[in-house]
Amino acid sequence: MTLDHLKSSLKPGFYAGIVALFISVIGMIETFSNRDIIHGVFSISHTFLVIIALITGYFSATRAQRAGIRQHGIDRRAEVVNAIAGSLIAGFVMGLFLAVLVVVANLINLRPVFVNVTPKLIDLLTFGRPSLAGSIVPLSMFTIVSGLGGALSLFRSDIRRLIVTSLLWFAFAGLISEVIRLSLSRLGVNVARKFVTTRGLTPLGAAVMLALIFAIVYASQRLRDRQRRQPDQSSPARKRAVRFRSWGLIFVLLLVLPWVVGRVPSDVLVLVGIYVLMGFGLNIVVGKAGLLDLGYVAFFAVGAYSTAILTSADQLPNIQLSFWAALPFVIGITGLAGLLIGAPVLRMRGDYLAIVTLGFGEIARFLALSDWFSPVLGGAQGVVKIPNVVIAGIELADPEELYYLIMFFCLITLFISWRLEGSRVGRAWVAMREDEQVAESMGINTIYYKMLAFAMGAMIASLGGAVFAVKLNTVFPFSFSVNVSITVLSLIIIGGIGSIPGVLVGAFALVGLPELLREFDEYRLLLYGVAIIYMMIVRPEGLLPSVRRGRELHEDEMAQDAWGKPAEVIPVPANPELSG
Amino acid sequence: MAAFFESKELVKKFGGLTAVNRFDLKIEEGEIVSLIGPNGAGKTTIFNLVTGFYSPDEGAIYFRGHDLVGMSPHQITGLGIARTFQTVRLFLNMTVLENVMVGQHTRGSSGVFGAIFRPPSYRAEEARIRERAEAQLGFFGTRLTGYRHDQPAFMLSYANRRRLEIARAMATEAKLLLLDEPTAGMNPRETQEMTELIGRLRDERGFTILFIEHDMRVVKGVSDRVVVIDYGRQIAEGTYAEVSQDEHVLEAYLGRKTKDAA
Amino acid sequence: MATITRRIFLKRFSWTGLLLWALRIGVLVIVLWGSISTLASGRYSASTWLALLIAGLAQGSIYALIALGYSLVYGILLMINFAHGEVFMAGIFTSVFLAEALEESGFLARHPFLTIGALLLLSMAVSTTVALLLERIAYRPLRNAPRLVPLITAIGASFFLQYAFRGFFGSGFKVYPEFGRMMGQWNIFGANIQVVQVAVFLAALVMMAGLYWFVERTKTGKSMRAVSEDKEIAALMGIDVNRVIVITFAIGGMLAGAAGVLRGVYQPQGISFFMGFVPGLKAFTAAVLGGIGNIPGAMLGGLFLGVFEGIGPNLILQGLGIPAANQLKDVIAIVMLVIVLIFRPQGLLGERLAEEKA
């Protein structure tokens, strides 16, 4: 028996090594070491490396198994050996990269060029033995962890799923331990301190959390298994009632959320809400009408600035309207801006449109910064003294209160997007996205419908801008960089273009998480970039796709499937003239 | 009394190539006219001119008293001309019924506010659109009805795609249908069926039809009048029997350029 | 004749058409009015204009080199490699460390030309590597995807690269050695012309001439042109399309790397991870201006944009009484892009394969 097939493990190890080296050198490891999953025991950066090693181990084990089967036939004992050996090899290769980094950093000072290769990083990678000999630590460490990952592949699939899901949720809980701490501390500071610290879960907290998560995951898996075995036979009316009740529950949860989590997370929630709102808006432009608008921040800025100017007590055109009196003007002005920008650019081809709108986004910021407009827009200082929103005599000063304002806007927008779906307007948009020429020949005025989508997107963004202005009570140009556009675009892409739950999940993951973990902030665009590339290549329909969009992006494959064997795509009742 | 449809001295050039050269055509209401000619003779270009995808370099197009030159395609569709495409172009990810409902676009008027607030007028209109769309699909027998309504269009077979495209054009409630090679890629049985269908479109639904066709059995079977073009210019016109004896036509198809014989 | 008049006067009235005409006239009026009032005010002498022109040409030649990368890739894959600005950034940002080291060791003072050579080599190597990695990892899997998908990927790649380099080299600003001051300046017609401006311009011209020769004369260049005409037919003719695409990205990367060093030599300040974004946008503008996919077009477009950007704010905006007009340099470039795309999307010299892409 040759060992040739174990070569297949080199590749995953190689890639994992590059990734581990990359995140070390760009400083992610060091930055995240300040936050622990379990206080004093296990930091987030170690979690990253361990996860990479586990995944590598798992993949290389399955690869080695498969290669072994190809070369030597099926043999249960050999499979176990292959899995372990393969994952150990991959882990060794991965560890080698980090070991080399440790060696090199010991021999020459890399810091003048690679600013993030600090002594602390080396310290972290070697678990406190930053000497030349310490390079042995990552090497052995990741070989072992990868081996564990390989061992995981030998478990029965349902047990494996249970372990993996629980551990992932646990890691997530560790990530958001700050939120847990803040919400628990409302029960009493001393209670909270037992379970969580500012740096992560305590060992006790970790144990409780792990047990809790394990129980929940186990129960939900059992439940799902049972459901799969005996599908739901209840009547449609009952199903509807169940669905209605679960939506009601979610709604009530959303209503009380800010009071559960407390002030700081509520502030984040408001920001998440603003991005949810903009996600809905951009979904109309990109998802429904198929126009790739990269300058969405321009409308957000127009909304924020016009709110600021109309309500501020400070600015030169001293208008001082109340928020609600200003709102119709804000929406109107931004809608008009949408039309003005839209009129010239909407005739362009899709890729040109993308770049031009990107340019417009930048123009908005340049103009806001310029001396030319500074008498009105305040130049780099921006506009200050924007009063809070008042509803029925109550001033929305705290984020917990502002949350309801943004939620109200989100619900309205959600309602509008939902109603437009499947209406005459919605059909026209879909048709236009599918084939613009044919849509035109079906009597659809494509320019009009593009303008409509663009203006509606703009108006929704202006709501976000308005809330943003009253949230900070000041606006200034640096809030309106291209990063905003990219963030909104990323969140709808990652969530799934055209998908409503996708926007929610995307906004929480892409905006909420980085706000809670300020360490993320430095790397968020890097991660968005990776996520976008990954999604486009592997899963263009997003994590939570809308049905239609999913079809669209896999059109080629599906069309082929449909031609060859229609019954496999969607089960159809037997029909003698299936072939038409 | 203006003609139902008339094109006068249409000219369309692409760079140095004159695709359509002083093309005249008159169609009476209720006629079925076929447009034939060798490949590259300019047939599809004529369709594109009539439906507003291209604007002619010279000439005029009249349809029921309107001058179509300079109108955009959606306006022309609104006036009552609908078309199908040589390479079937459906909205593949929309359902069969939705495809046809899009065809009803010009016969509706609801906008964003209607969609959001859904007043009775909106609901009545949606119901009417749906009903008419279903009626168009019913024209093809059972092929596009029932469970097919909610299937995405990409699930359909080739022949059904052609039928759906015609249903979609019918749904615009046009007076004049332009069909671009409706039987291309069909087997003989399907071709025969399509030939009958074109006749029924006129007899039962009152459409006037102009269609491009290469299959001479279809042309012979259904057209009142045949127009032959070559190099963008009309070379013969008349009944099938007349045209098939015309020496210009024989020359165009068989003579000069053997390569282009259809 | 009658039909022509009818076309102009009886053409159906449309609001967008009207708006476009208004825009066209508006732009013309603003440009004319601004220029005339600036010229009439006599604020600048002819020699100032000459100095601005030369500076614009130097700046423009850098844009042109980057623009060629956009144009080459577009010509072959019909995609906008939005991350190309970052390819440019990668080269110069890396080479600045070598420059610092050489300056410190005194090598630069002894052999300035060798130094520039070494910098060019490093910068081009890094940019080329980045361009090739981009092609391999981000674009190749999407060769047959709908058009907007690779563009979105390119945007993701662009931000990934920016922040990866920020992670590598930090977020601070770096400075190139002061080659410009070493070269001194000439006095021509009373205008002070920096020698470095002329040198940058000439260096870029040499590179562009080299590229033109490569594409027009060599066998590889011919296969590039063949692939840009029709990928499938080229493949049938025995051309290795993948290889041609890789070469195209490599050439684009090399030119961007070279542009990086020229930028560093010409404007030593402000080298950071974010420096690729705006030049990238402008180079794209230049490529579109000249007709994207068209090699001489990208060169001309770059030079034109550089000059327009150098002279435009002073000439047009100051005449309109806008304060600190040079702040709006970038705005002018983008507005120009919009105007070109509205009125002449095929660019000044015409786009290759214009019809296929509609």
Short mmCIF file of C-alpha atoms in Angstrom, two decimals, chain A residues 268 271 510-518 520-521 524:
data_model
loop_
_atom_site.label_atom_id
_atom_site.label_comp_id
_atom_site.label_asym_id
_atom_site.label_seq_id
_atom_site.Cartn_x
_atom_site.Cartn_y
_atom_site.Cartn_z
CA VAL A 268 -26.15 49.72 17.46
CA LEU A 271 -27.65 51.91 13.12
CA LEU A 510 -22.32 43.30 8.48
CA VAL A 511 -23.24 46.36 10.51
CA GLY A 512 -24.30 45.13 13.93
CA LEU A 513 -21.44 42.78 14.63
CA PRO A 514 -18.63 45.16 13.67
CA GLU A 515 -20.24 47.87 15.79
CA LEU A 516 -20.37 45.61 18.80
CA LEU A 517 -16.87 44.34 18.26
CA ARG A 518 -14.94 47.47 17.48
CA PHE A 520 -13.82 44.25 13.50
CA ASP A 521 -14.00 47.80 12.35
CA ARG A 524 -14.74 45.09 7.96
#
